[in-house]
Structure formats: C-alpha cells, structure tokens
PDB file of C-alpha atoms in Angstrom:
ATOM      1  CA  MET A1479      -9.765 250.072 219.793  1.00 51.00           C
ATOM      2  CA  ASP A1480      -6.471 250.118 221.672  1.00 67.00           C
ATOM      3  CA  ALA A1481      -3.228 250.829 219.801  1.00 69.00           C
ATOM      4  CA  GLY A1482      -1.731 247.384 220.573  1.00 70.00           C
ATOM      5  CA  ARG A1483      -4.662 245.454 218.949  1.00 70.00           C
ATOM      6  CA  ARG A1484      -4.557 247.770 216.031  1.00 71.00           C
ATOM      7  CA  VAL A1485      -0.856 247.159 215.498  1.00 71.00           C
ATOM      8  CA  VAL A1486      -1.404 243.394 215.676  1.00 72.00           C
ATOM      9  CA  LEU A1487      -4.298 243.580 213.171  1.00 72.00           C
ATOM     10  CA  ALA A1488      -2.135 245.676 210.826  1.00 73.00           C
ATOM     11  CA  ILE A1489       0.762 243.182 211.014  1.00 78.00           C
ATOM     12  CA  LEU A1490      -1.639 240.310 210.301  1.00 76.00           C
ATOM     13  CA  GLY A1491      -3.171 242.253 207.412  1.00 72.00           C
ATOM     14  CA  VAL A1492       0.169 243.002 205.846  1.00 76.00           C
ATOM     15  CA  ALA A1493       1.331 239.443 206.262  1.00 80.00           C
ATOM     16  CA  SER A1494      -1.836 238.017 204.751  1.00 77.00           C
ATOM     17  CA  LEU A1495      -1.666 240.572 201.945  1.00 73.00           C
ATOM     18  CA  VAL A1496       1.936 239.455 201.235  1.00 79.00           C
ATOM     19  CA  LEU A1497       0.874 235.863 201.173  1.00 80.00           C
ATOM     20  CA  TYR A1498      -2.035 236.455 198.800  1.00 74.00           C
ATOM     21  CA  VAL A1499       0.069 238.504 196.443  1.00 76.00           C
ATOM     22  CA  ALA A1500       2.817 235.864 196.563  1.00 80.00           C
ATOM     23  CA  ALA A1501       0.200 233.191 195.754  1.00 76.00           C
ATOM     24  CA  ALA A1502      -1.072 235.389 192.902  1.00 72.00           C
ATOM     25  CA  VAL A1503       2.490 235.812 191.561  1.00 78.00           C
ATOM     26  CA  VAL A1504       3.149 232.068 191.732  1.00 79.00           C
ATOM     27  CA  GLY A1505      -0.182 231.355 190.114  1.00 72.00           C
ATOM     28  CA  TYR A1506       0.448 233.911 187.380  1.00 73.00           C
ATOM     29  CA  ARG A1507       3.813 232.428 186.593  1.00 80.00           C
ATOM     30  CA  PHE A1508       2.350 228.886 186.534  1.00 77.00           C
ATOM     31  CA  LEU A1509      -0.416 229.974 184.195  1.00 70.00           C
ATOM     32  CA  ARG A1510       2.110 231.776 182.021  1.00 76.00           C
ATOM     33  CA  ALA A1511       4.203 228.634 181.795  1.00 80.00           C
ATOM     34  CA  VAL A1512       1.152 226.585 180.922  1.00 71.00           C
ATOM     35  CA  TRP A1513       0.070 229.132 178.338  1.00 71.00           C
ATOM     36  CA  ALA A1514       3.504 229.153 176.753  1.00 77.00           C
ATOM     37  CA  SER A1515       3.481 225.342 176.300  1.00 77.00           C
ATOM     38  CA  ARG A1516      -0.213 225.195 175.440  1.00 70.00           C
ATOM     39  CA  PRO A1517      -1.449 222.989 172.601  1.00 72.00           C
ATOM     40  CA  SER A1518      -3.482 224.497 169.794  1.00 75.00           C
ATOM     41  CA  PRO A1519      -6.982 225.546 170.730  1.00 74.00           C
ATOM     42  CA  VAL A1520      -8.428 222.788 168.557  1.00 79.00           C
ATOM     43  CA  VAL A1521      -6.310 220.121 170.305  1.00 78.00           C
ATOM     44  CA  LEU A1522      -7.142 221.550 173.764  1.00 69.00           C
ATOM     45  CA  ALA A1523     -10.875 221.790 173.009  1.00 76.00           C
ATOM     46  CA  GLY A1524     -10.828 218.251 171.563  1.00 81.00           C
ATOM     47  CA  ALA A1525      -9.066 216.866 174.630  1.00 78.00           C
ATOM     48  CA  LEU A1526     -11.545 218.550 177.003  1.00 76.00           C
ATOM     49  CA  VAL A1527     -14.574 217.364 175.022  1.00 80.00           C
ATOM     50  CA  GLY A1528     -13.148 213.884 174.595  1.00 84.00           C
ATOM     51  CA  THR A1529     -12.468 213.603 178.308  1.00 82.00           C
ATOM     52  CA  MET A1530     -16.006 214.785 179.197  1.00 78.00           C
ATOM     53  CA  LEU A1531     -17.514 212.301 176.724  1.00 80.00           C
ATOM     54  CA  VAL A1532     -15.539 209.416 178.147  1.00 85.00           C
ATOM     55  CA  LEU A1533     -16.542 210.364 181.682  1.00 79.00           C
ATOM     56  CA  GLY A1534     -20.163 210.662 180.590  1.00 79.00           C
ATOM     57  CA  VAL A1535     -20.188 207.206 179.027  1.00 81.00           C
ATOM     58  CA  VAL A1536     -18.511 205.661 182.032  1.00 82.00           C
ATOM     59  CA  SER A1537     -21.053 207.371 184.323  1.00 78.00           C
ATOM     60  CA  TYR A1538     -23.882 206.128 182.188  1.00 76.00           C
ATOM     61  CA  TRP A1539     -22.759 202.495 182.085  1.00 79.00           C
ATOM     62  CA  ALA A1540     -21.870 202.483 185.768  1.00 79.00           C
ATOM     63  CA  GLY A1541     -25.242 204.034 186.654  1.00 76.00           C
ATOM     64  CA  THR A1542     -27.339 201.596 184.648  1.00 77.00           C
ATOM     65  CA  ALA A1543     -25.326 198.622 185.947  1.00 77.00           C
ATOM     66  CA  ARG A1544     -25.859 199.819 189.538  1.00 76.00           C
ATOM     67  CA  LEU A1545     -29.584 200.392 188.886  1.00 77.00           C
ATOM     68  CA  LYS A1546     -30.047 196.821 187.493  1.00 74.00           C
ATOM     69  CA  ARG A1547     -28.325 195.338 190.527  1.00 75.00           C
ATOM     70  CA  SER A1548     -30.644 197.276 192.844  1.00 77.00           C
ATOM     71  CA  LEU A1549     -33.842 196.030 191.177  1.00 78.00           C
ATOM     72  CA  ASP A1550     -35.478 192.808 192.339  1.00 80.00           C
ATOM     73  CA  ALA A1551     -36.710 192.144 188.817  1.00 85.00           C
ATOM     74  CA  VAL A1552     -37.250 188.904 186.942  1.00 90.00           C
ATOM     75  CA  VAL A1553     -37.873 188.052 183.325  1.00 91.00           C
ATOM     76  CA  LEU A1554     -41.572 187.962 182.426  1.00 93.00           C
ATOM     77  CA  PRO A1555     -42.235 184.372 181.171  1.00 93.00           C
ATOM     78  CA  ARG A1556     -43.764 184.272 177.734  1.00 92.00           C
ATOM     79  CA  SER A1557     -46.240 181.671 178.925  1.00 92.00           C
ATOM     80  CA  ARG A1558     -47.628 184.127 181.420  1.00 91.00           C
ATOM     81  CA  ALA A1559     -48.299 186.943 178.929  1.00 92.00           C
ATOM     82  CA  PRO A1560     -48.439 185.581 175.376  1.00 94.00           C
ATOM     83  CA  GLU A1561     -50.499 188.483 173.958  1.00 95.00           C
ATOM     84  CA  THR A1562     -48.228 191.059 175.582  1.00 94.00           C
ATOM     85  CA  TYR A1563     -45.170 189.343 174.036  1.00 95.00           C
ATOM     86  CA  ARG A1564     -46.868 189.092 170.684  1.00 96.00           C
ATOM     87  CA  ARG A1565     -47.346 192.864 170.567  1.00 96.00           C
ATOM     88  CA  PHE A1566     -43.943 193.505 172.170  1.00 95.00           C
ATOM     89  CA  ASP A1567     -42.243 191.469 169.445  1.00 95.00           C
ATOM     90  CA  ALA A1568     -44.148 193.314 166.806  1.00 95.00           C
ATOM     91  CA  LEU A1569     -43.017 196.665 168.327  1.00 96.00           C
ATOM     92  CA  THR A1570     -39.317 195.673 168.477  1.00 94.00           C
ATOM     93  CA  ALA A1571     -39.542 194.498 164.838  1.00 94.00           C
ATOM     94  CA  ARG A1572     -40.831 197.971 163.811  1.00 94.00           C
ATOM     95  CA  MET A1573     -38.561 200.032 166.033  1.00 93.00           C
ATOM     96  CA  SER A1574     -34.789 200.334 166.221  1.00 90.00           C
ATOM     97  CA  ALA A1575     -34.414 199.551 169.933  1.00 89.00           C
ATOM     98  CA  GLY A1576     -32.910 196.089 169.613  1.00 87.00           C
ATOM     99  CA  THR A1577     -34.518 193.289 171.623  1.00 89.00           C
ATOM    100  CA  PRO A1578     -34.557 194.458 175.256  1.00 92.00           C
ATOM    101  CA  THR A1579     -35.550 192.040 177.983  1.00 91.00           C
ATOM    102  CA  LEU A1580     -39.008 192.462 179.460  1.00 93.00           C
ATOM    103  CA  LEU A1581     -38.761 192.399 183.226  1.00 92.00           C
ATOM    104  CA  VAL A1582     -41.392 192.502 185.984  1.00 93.00           C
ATOM    105  CA  ALA A1583     -40.771 193.827 189.487  1.00 90.00           C
ATOM    106  CA  ARG A1584     -42.518 195.236 192.516  1.00 88.00           C
ATOM    107  CA  LEU A1585     -41.722 198.919 192.260  1.00 86.00           C
ATOM    108  CA  PRO A1586     -42.473 201.640 194.829  1.00 86.00           C
ATOM    109  CA  VAL A1587     -45.469 202.597 192.686  1.00 86.00           C
ATOM    110  CA  PRO A1588     -47.062 200.915 189.672  1.00 89.00           C
ATOM    111  CA  ASN A1589     -45.031 202.169 186.749  1.00 89.00           C
ATOM    112  CA  ALA A1590     -42.621 201.236 183.958  1.00 91.00           C
ATOM    113  CA  PHE A1591     -39.207 202.466 182.805  1.00 90.00           C
ATOM    114  CA  ALA A1592     -36.468 201.619 180.309  1.00 90.00           C
ATOM    115  CA  VAL A1593     -32.863 200.753 181.330  1.00 88.00           C
ATOM    116  CA  GLY A1594     -30.187 201.032 178.751  1.00 82.00           C
ATOM    117  CA  GLY A1595     -26.557 199.894 178.774  1.00 73.00           C
ATOM    118  CA  PHE A1596     -25.510 196.246 178.389  1.00 75.00           C
ATOM    119  CA  GLY A1597     -28.559 194.067 178.363  1.00 80.00           C
ATOM    120  CA  ALA A1598     -31.140 196.801 177.837  1.00 87.00           C
ATOM    121  CA  ALA A1599     -34.463 196.066 179.555  1.00 90.00           C
ATOM    122  CA  ILE A1600     -37.917 197.499 180.168  1.00 93.00           C
ATOM    123  CA  VAL A1601     -39.022 197.069 183.734  1.00 92.00           C
ATOM    124  CA  VAL A1602     -42.776 196.906 184.381  1.00 93.00           C
ATOM    125  CA  ASP A1603     -44.442 196.849 187.782  1.00 92.00           C
ATOM    126  CA  ARG A1604     -46.414 193.561 187.919  1.00 92.00           C
ATOM    127  CA  ARG A1605     -49.532 195.407 189.156  1.00 94.00           C
ATOM    128  CA  LEU A1606     -49.850 197.176 185.807  1.00 94.00           C
ATOM    129  CA  PHE A1607     -50.994 193.960 184.160  1.00 93.00           C
ATOM    130  CA  GLY A1608     -54.055 194.175 186.286  1.00 92.00           C
ATOM    131  CA  TYR A1609     -54.584 197.892 185.831  1.00 94.00           C
ATOM    132  CA  LEU A1610     -54.000 198.271 182.067  1.00 94.00           C
ATOM    133  CA  SER A1611     -55.671 196.705 179.047  1.00 95.00           C
ATOM    134  CA  THR A1612     -53.579 194.986 176.461  1.00 94.00           C
ATOM    135  CA  ASP A1613     -53.772 198.047 174.155  1.00 95.00           C
ATOM    136  CA  GLU A1614     -52.745 200.368 176.972  1.00 96.00           C
ATOM    137  CA  MET A1615     -49.805 198.099 177.919  1.00 96.00           C
ATOM    138  CA  GLU A1616     -48.714 198.031 174.276  1.00 96.00           C
ATOM    139  CA  THR A1617     -48.582 201.836 174.010  1.00 96.00           C
ATOM    140  CA  LEU A1618     -46.694 202.043 177.333  1.00 96.00           C
ATOM    141  CA  LEU A1619     -44.079 199.527 176.032  1.00 96.00           C
ATOM    142  CA  ALA A1620     -43.843 201.507 172.795  1.00 96.00           C
ATOM    143  CA  HIS A1621     -43.141 204.709 174.776  1.00 95.00           C
ATOM    144  CA  GLU A1622     -40.281 202.951 176.695  1.00 94.00           C
ATOM    145  CA  LEU A1623     -38.876 201.431 173.493  1.00 95.00           C
ATOM    146  CA  ALA A1624     -38.831 204.882 172.028  1.00 94.00           C
ATOM    147  CA  HIS A1625     -36.499 206.017 174.859  1.00 93.00           C
ATOM    148  CA  LEU A1626     -34.170 203.091 174.120  1.00 92.00           C
ATOM    149  CA  GLU A1627     -34.432 203.691 170.348  1.00 92.00           C
ATOM    150  CA  ARG A1628     -33.191 207.264 170.746  1.00 89.00           C
ATOM    151  CA  ARG A1629     -30.790 206.449 173.580  1.00 88.00           C
ATOM    152  CA  ASP A1630     -32.366 209.305 175.496  1.00 86.00           C
ATOM    153  CA  ALA A1631     -30.706 208.380 178.882  1.00 84.00           C
ATOM    154  CA  LEU A1632     -27.207 208.217 177.267  1.00 84.00           C
ATOM    155  CA  VAL A1633     -27.676 211.493 175.393  1.00 84.00           C
ATOM    156  CA  GLN A1634     -28.972 213.200 178.527  1.00 81.00           C
ATOM    157  CA  THR A1635     -26.000 211.973 180.578  1.00 82.00           C
ATOM    158  CA  LEU A1636     -23.507 213.096 177.960  1.00 83.00           C
ATOM    159  CA  ALA A1637     -25.209 216.500 177.666  1.00 80.00           C
ATOM    160  CA  TYR A1638     -25.133 216.931 181.433  1.00 78.00           C
ATOM    161  CA  THR A1639     -21.510 215.865 181.718  1.00 82.00           C
ATOM    162  CA  LEU A1640     -20.421 218.214 178.922  1.00 80.00           C
ATOM    163  CA  THR A1641     -22.190 221.227 180.323  1.00 78.00           C
ATOM    164  CA  GLN A1642     -21.093 220.478 183.856  1.00 76.00           C
ATOM    165  CA  GLY A1643     -17.525 220.237 182.443  1.00 80.00           C
ATOM    166  CA  LEU A1644     -17.954 223.713 180.965  1.00 78.00           C
ATOM    167  CA  VAL A1645     -19.103 225.023 184.323  1.00 76.00           C
ATOM    168  CA  GLY A1646     -16.043 223.393 185.887  1.00 76.00           C
ATOM    169  CA  VAL A1647     -13.661 225.058 183.391  1.00 75.00           C
ATOM    170  CA  VAL A1648     -15.188 228.439 183.940  1.00 73.00           C
ATOM    171  CA  SER A1649     -15.027 227.887 187.732  1.00 70.00           C
ATOM    172  CA  GLY A1650     -11.412 226.789 187.490  1.00 69.00           C
ATOM    173  CA  ILE A1651     -10.484 229.937 185.537  1.00 69.00           C
ATOM    174  CA  LEU A1652     -12.315 232.284 187.932  1.00 70.00           C
ATOM    175  CA  PHE A1653     -11.371 230.564 191.208  1.00 69.00           C
ATOM    176  CA  PRO A1654      -7.783 231.929 191.610  1.00 69.00           C
ATOM    177  CA  VAL A1655      -8.919 235.453 190.785  1.00 71.00           C
ATOM    178  CA  VAL A1656     -11.966 235.235 193.071  1.00 71.00           C
ATOM    179  CA  VAL A1657      -9.853 233.895 195.956  1.00 70.00           C
ATOM    180  CA  LEU A1658      -7.277 236.621 195.461  1.00 71.00           C
ATOM    181  CA  ILE A1659      -9.928 239.335 195.487  1.00 73.00           C
ATOM    182  CA  GLY A1660     -11.422 238.012 198.679  1.00 72.00           C
ATOM    183  CA  GLY A1661      -7.997 237.720 200.287  1.00 73.00           C
ATOM    184  CA  ILE A1662      -7.054 241.278 199.435  1.00 72.00           C
ATOM    185  CA  ALA A1663     -10.361 242.506 200.827  1.00 73.00           C
ATOM    186  CA  ARG A1664      -9.763 240.645 204.133  1.00 73.00           C
ATOM    187  CA  ALA A1665      -6.155 241.781 204.347  1.00 74.00           C
ATOM    188  CA  TRP A1666      -6.996 245.413 203.765  1.00 69.00           C
ATOM    189  CA  ALA A1667      -9.726 245.279 206.415  1.00 73.00           C
ATOM    190  CA  LEU A1668      -7.134 243.966 208.873  1.00 72.00           C
ATOM    191  CA  VAL A1669      -4.691 246.698 207.950  1.00 69.00           C
ATOM    192  CA  ARG A1670      -7.349 249.342 208.552  1.00 68.00           C
ATOM    193  CA  GLY A1671      -8.074 247.728 211.936  1.00 69.00           C
ATOM    194  CA  ARG A1672     -11.728 246.918 211.028  1.00 67.00           C
ATOM    195  CA  PRO A1673     -11.747 243.215 210.097  1.00 64.00           C
ATOM    196  CA  GLU A1674     -15.536 243.013 210.306  1.00 64.00           C
ATOM    197  CA  ASP A1675     -15.883 245.518 207.382  1.00 62.00           C
ATOM    198  CA  TRP A1676     -14.273 243.317 204.749  1.00 60.00           C
ATOM    199  CA  SER A1677     -17.594 241.862 203.579  1.00 64.00           C
ATOM    200  CA  ARG A1678     -18.903 245.356 202.740  1.00 66.00           C
ATOM    201  CA  SER A1679     -16.041 246.332 200.512  1.00 65.00           C
ATOM    202  CA  TRP A1680     -16.361 246.448 196.782  1.00 64.00           C
ATOM    203  CA  LEU A1681     -13.774 243.585 196.515  1.00 66.00           C
ATOM    204  CA  ALA A1682     -15.964 241.367 198.639  1.00 69.00           C
ATOM    205  CA  ARG A1683     -18.967 242.270 196.601  1.00 73.00           C
ATOM    206  CA  THR A1684     -17.101 241.432 193.445  1.00 73.00           C
ATOM    207  CA  GLN A1685     -16.196 238.078 194.949  1.00 70.00           C
ATOM    208  CA  ARG A1686     -19.804 237.313 195.822  1.00 74.00           C
ATOM    209  CA  THR A1687     -20.957 238.379 192.346  1.00 78.00           C
ATOM    210  CA  ALA A1688     -18.458 235.949 190.807  1.00 74.00           C
ATOM    211  CA  PHE A1689     -19.667 233.085 192.943  1.00 74.00           C
ATOM    212  CA  GLN A1690     -23.275 233.933 192.124  1.00 79.00           C
ATOM    213  CA  LEU A1691     -22.534 233.946 188.382  1.00 79.00           C
ATOM    214  CA  VAL A1692     -21.012 230.485 188.628  1.00 76.00           C
ATOM    215  CA  ALA A1693     -23.984 229.269 190.614  1.00 79.00           C
ATOM    216  CA  LEU A1694     -26.376 230.703 188.087  1.00 84.00           C
ATOM    217  CA  LEU A1695     -24.440 229.057 185.252  1.00 79.00           C
ATOM    218  CA  GLY A1696     -24.728 225.699 187.020  1.00 78.00           C
ATOM    219  CA  LEU A1697     -28.465 226.269 187.591  1.00 82.00           C
ATOM    220  CA  ALA A1698     -28.911 227.176 183.908  1.00 83.00           C
ATOM    221  CA  VAL A1699     -27.165 223.919 182.930  1.00 79.00           C
ATOM    222  CA  THR A1700     -29.396 221.892 185.191  1.00 81.00           C
ATOM    223  CA  LEU A1701     -32.601 223.511 183.939  1.00 85.00           C
ATOM    224  CA  SER A1702     -31.489 223.031 180.300  1.00 83.00           C
ATOM    225  CA  VAL A1703     -30.866 219.316 180.809  1.00 81.00           C
ATOM    226  CA  LEU A1704     -34.232 218.923 182.537  1.00 84.00           C
ATOM    227  CA  ALA A1705     -35.924 220.778 179.685  1.00 86.00           C
ATOM    228  CA  TYR A1706     -34.253 218.427 177.246  1.00 84.00           C
ATOM    229  CA  ALA A1707     -35.531 215.437 179.174  1.00 85.00           C
ATOM    230  CA  ARG A1708     -39.067 216.776 179.025  1.00 88.00           C
ATOM    231  CA  ARG A1709     -38.779 217.270 175.280  1.00 89.00           C
ATOM    232  CA  ARG A1710     -37.676 213.618 174.940  1.00 90.00           C
ATOM    233  CA  GLU A1711     -40.834 212.558 176.806  1.00 91.00           C
ATOM    234  CA  TRP A1712     -42.956 214.371 174.213  1.00 91.00           C
ATOM    235  CA  ALA A1713     -40.980 212.724 171.502  1.00 93.00           C
ATOM    236  CA  ALA A1714     -41.400 209.285 173.080  1.00 93.00           C
ATOM    237  CA  ASP A1715     -45.167 209.828 173.268  1.00 94.00           C
ATOM    238  CA  ASP A1716     -45.188 210.824 169.607  1.00 93.00           C
ATOM    239  CA  ARG A1717     -43.153 207.763 168.602  1.00 95.00           C
ATOM    240  CA  ALA A1718     -45.422 205.482 170.545  1.00 94.00           C
ATOM    241  CA  VAL A1719     -48.497 206.881 168.797  1.00 94.00           C
ATOM    242  CA  GLU A1720     -46.755 206.678 165.456  1.00 93.00           C
ATOM    243  CA  VAL A1721     -45.986 202.972 165.869  1.00 94.00           C
ATOM    244  CA  THR A1722     -49.193 201.858 167.550  1.00 94.00           C
ATOM    245  CA  GLY A1723     -51.734 204.332 166.164  1.00 92.00           C
ATOM    246  CA  LYS A1724     -53.443 204.503 169.631  1.00 93.00           C
ATOM    247  CA  PRO A1725     -53.092 207.898 171.236  1.00 94.00           C
ATOM    248  CA  LEU A1726     -56.200 207.349 173.399  1.00 94.00           C
ATOM    249  CA  ALA A1727     -54.831 204.048 174.749  1.00 95.00           C
ATOM    250  CA  LEU A1728     -51.627 205.793 175.783  1.00 95.00           C
ATOM    251  CA  ALA A1729     -53.587 208.623 177.327  1.00 95.00           C
ATOM    252  CA  ARG A1730     -55.646 206.147 179.373  1.00 95.00           C
ATOM    253  CA  ALA A1731     -52.493 204.297 180.401  1.00 95.00           C
ATOM    254  CA  LEU A1732     -50.890 207.553 181.686  1.00 93.00           C
ATOM    255  CA  ARG A1733     -54.048 208.519 183.526  1.00 93.00           C
ATOM    256  CA  THR A1734     -54.255 205.128 185.153  1.00 93.00           C
ATOM    257  CA  ILE A1735     -50.667 205.248 186.304  1.00 92.00           C
ATOM    258  CA  GLU A1736     -51.219 208.720 187.678  1.00 89.00           C
ATOM    259  CA  ARG A1737     -54.316 207.556 189.575  1.00 89.00           C
ATOM    260  CA  VAL A1738     -52.693 204.548 191.224  1.00 87.00           C
ATOM    261  CA  SER A1739     -49.357 206.280 191.987  1.00 79.00           C
ATOM    262  CA  THR A1740     -48.427 208.115 195.153  1.00 58.00           C
ATOM    263  CA  PRO A1741     -46.179 211.130 195.445  1.00 51.00           C
ATOM    264  CA  ASP A1742     -43.383 209.259 197.315  1.00 51.00           C
ATOM    265  CA  MET A1743     -41.628 207.439 194.600  1.00 49.00           C
ATOM    266  CA  GLY A1744     -38.068 207.509 195.927  1.00 54.00           C
ATOM    267  CA  PRO A1745     -34.851 207.671 193.840  1.00 56.00           C
ATOM    268  CA  LEU A1746     -36.445 205.958 190.861  1.00 54.00           C
ATOM    269  CA  THR A1747     -38.731 208.957 190.125  1.00 53.00           C
ATOM    270  CA  PRO A1748     -36.685 210.260 187.104  1.00 54.00           C
ATOM    271  CA  LEU A1749     -37.097 206.894 185.330  1.00 55.00           C
ATOM    272  CA  TYR A1750     -40.920 206.829 185.502  1.00 54.00           C
ATOM    273  CA  VAL A1751     -43.412 207.865 182.864  1.00 55.00           C
ATOM    274  CA  HIS A1752     -44.337 210.858 185.016  1.00 49.00           C
ATOM    275  CA  GLY A1753     -43.127 212.768 188.033  1.00 46.00           C
ATOM    276  CA  ASP A1754     -44.494 215.425 190.369  1.00 46.00           C
ATOM    277  CA  ASP A1755     -46.831 217.723 188.494  1.00 48.00           C
ATOM    278  CA  ASP A1756     -47.602 220.242 191.240  1.00 56.00           C
ATOM    279  CA  GLY A1757     -46.712 223.906 190.711  1.00 61.00           C
ATOM    280  CA  PRO A1758     -44.503 225.844 188.187  1.00 65.00           C
ATOM    281  CA  LEU A1759     -41.341 225.256 190.113  1.00 62.00           C
ATOM    282  CA  SER A1760     -41.832 221.520 190.118  1.00 64.00           C
ATOM    283  CA  HIS A1761     -42.448 221.688 186.334  1.00 67.00           C
ATOM    284  CA  LEU A1762     -39.074 223.338 185.870  1.00 69.00           C
ATOM    285  CA  LEU A1763     -37.378 220.794 188.059  1.00 67.00           C
ATOM    286  CA  SER A1764     -39.175 217.754 186.627  1.00 76.00           C
ATOM    287  CA  THR A1765     -37.835 215.346 184.031  1.00 72.00           C
ATOM    288  CA  HIS A1766     -41.353 214.811 182.703  1.00 80.00           C
ATOM    289  CA  PRO A1767     -43.962 217.192 181.366  1.00 84.00           C
ATOM    290  CA  PRO A1768     -47.258 217.738 183.341  1.00 87.00           C
ATOM    291  CA  MET A1769     -49.553 214.742 182.928  1.00 88.00           C
ATOM    292  CA  ASP A1770     -52.519 216.926 182.014  1.00 89.00           C
ATOM    293  CA  ASP A1771     -50.562 218.413 179.064  1.00 91.00           C
ATOM    294  CA  ARG A1772     -49.460 215.023 177.814  1.00 92.00           C
ATOM    295  CA  VAL A1773     -52.987 213.600 177.929  1.00 93.00           C
ATOM    296  CA  LYS A1774     -54.518 216.691 176.301  1.00 93.00           C
ATOM    297  CA  ARG A1775     -51.929 216.433 173.487  1.00 92.00           C
ATOM    298  CA  LEU A1776     -52.687 212.762 172.924  1.00 93.00           C
ATOM    299  CA  ARG A1777     -56.370 213.433 172.780  1.00 93.00           C
ATOM    300  CA  GLU A1778     -55.755 216.179 170.211  1.00 91.00           C
ATOM    301  CA  ARG A1779     -53.810 213.675 168.185  1.00 88.00           C
ATOM    302  CA  ALA A1780     -56.824 211.368 168.264  1.00 89.00           C
ATOM    303  CA  ARG A1781     -59.213 214.127 167.271  1.00 87.00           C
ATOM    304  CA  GLN A1782     -57.009 215.234 164.324  1.00 81.00           C
ATOM    305  CA  ARG A1783     -56.714 211.666 163.122  1.00 61.00           C
ATOM    306  CA  GLN A1784     -52.946 211.842 163.013  1.00 50.00           C
ATOM    307  CA  PRO A1785     -52.170 208.261 164.084  1.00 42.00           C
ATOM    308  CA  LEU A1786     -50.871 206.108 161.305  1.00 44.00           C
ATOM    309  CA  GLY A1787     -52.942 203.004 162.279  1.00 43.00           C
ATOM    310  CA  PRO A1788     -56.511 202.367 163.230  1.00 42.00           C
ATOM    311  CA  GLN A1789     -57.562 203.452 166.739  1.00 43.00           C
ATOM    312  CA  ARG A1790     -58.598 200.587 168.954  1.00 43.00           C
ATOM    313  CA  SER A1791     -60.069 200.905 172.451  1.00 37.00           C
TER     314      SER A1791
END
C-alpha cells in the first residue's frame, strides 16, 4: 500500500473515531440527564406496560375490523339452518361468549374461525354444511365459541405486543453501545490502513454477538407466543367436549376439514382450526397443534368416558 493512501485512510480513521467518540459522549450525557430526571422504577414500568397494552388493544381492534371488512360473509338465515341455530343457541346459553353472529362465506378452504372485537362473529364456510353432520357442526361451533369465551385472540395479541415491547426496550438500550463498538472497530481498521480487517476484530465480533442475541430474543418471543396459541387450541377442544360431550364428533369434524382442505390457505391460515402439520419446524411455527395429536387426544377422551354428556354419533 502506498504511503499516500495509508495517510488518507489514517486521517479518515481518526476523523471517524472522533465522530463516534463525540456521539458516544453526547449520548452518554443525554442518558445521564434522562437518568437524573427519571421517574420511579414503578412509574416507568407502569408507563411502559400501559403503553404496550394500549397499543396491543388498538392493534387487536384494528385487525379484527380490517378482517371483517375483507370477508365476503353474510348472516346465516335461521330459516336455512334451524337445527344448527337451535344447538348454537343452546351453546351460547351455556358458554360465556355472548351472542356472536353466525356468518357464512366462501373461504379459500372449507373451514371455520372466530372473529372477536365489536360485533363478534363465527365465520363458517358454506361447504361445511354439506361435509359435516349436525353433531360435528355443533362441536366445531363450540370450539370457536371457546376461543371467544376466553378471548384468546386478544390475549395472544397483548402477549405478543408486551414481549415485542420488551425486545424493543432491550434493543434500544443495546443499540447505541453496539453502534459505537462497530464504529470504533471500523475507525481503528482505517487508522491501521487495513479497512477490510475490521470485521475480524474482537469489537466486530462483539457487535455481531449483540445483534444475534437480540435476534434470538425476538425468535424466543415469537416461539413462545405460538406455543401459547397451540395451548389455547387444546383448551378450546377440551371446552368444546365439556359443553357438548361429543369428542368423537369433534374428531370427525377435524378429520373432515383436514381431508377437504388444501395446503394453500393464504393469510387466513392462523384463524383456522388447523394449519400446516408437516415436519417439526412447521410444528414450532404453527398456531395449531398437529391434527393427528388432536384427534388422538379426543379419541382418548371418548375411551376414558370423560365427556360430561352422552356421546352421540
């Protein structure tokens, strides 16, 4: 390397180092001023949690409203399905889900899901009335009512917002330090006249490790929320069996839906009674447990005679 280029790189390195150190000093003084005027830890934690909860609720209501607008669904007339409504009314009387509207639509695949928010509803693909018996439809509706009863979608949204907020706070605390470390590594490499070596320095490795830790924290949050969603599916199955006393009917309904569905379900997949069940990775990233496990569990319930009511085929 010629002397002139080395001098230029050294000057650039010193200048960038000065800039990074100046930024660090300004940031340190700003943080010190904020720390000096900080509220009590309880007030600060309460403000952060309160903000996250408000954002979660707003996200939930906005999302459900947007979903309802996107659906070409209509109210199922009582005259078209009197027996379904008779059982649906009996379910809503026994469960604490209010009186959601029963809607029918042409979904990407034959399925059903619950939509909360203002004007809660259960959306059923119209083809299911031809695929499922009345008992099977009853258990499917009970499953969706269980989601509304426990406000699963709202709780899941709030949990995700809170945990993502925690990741954001950690990222915000680490970001100035991480940027400074990377800047010092680049500046020192320039001063040495070997700018390409900065990524191999211990400072650069420290920066990469910090970014990886934040990414792993975000992944852990996502997997935790998905695991919670799967647990709520188990709970909704249990509640449906508790109310109807028909585990085999629910098992048949799930198998039928699996049989008539196709893998390409589009953006509505997380709302359906099952998702992609192929492979261990898809299990971790799915909002629903594997269908085989759900059906096996329901059949075990039938064999153990745990349902509260008589089993009807």
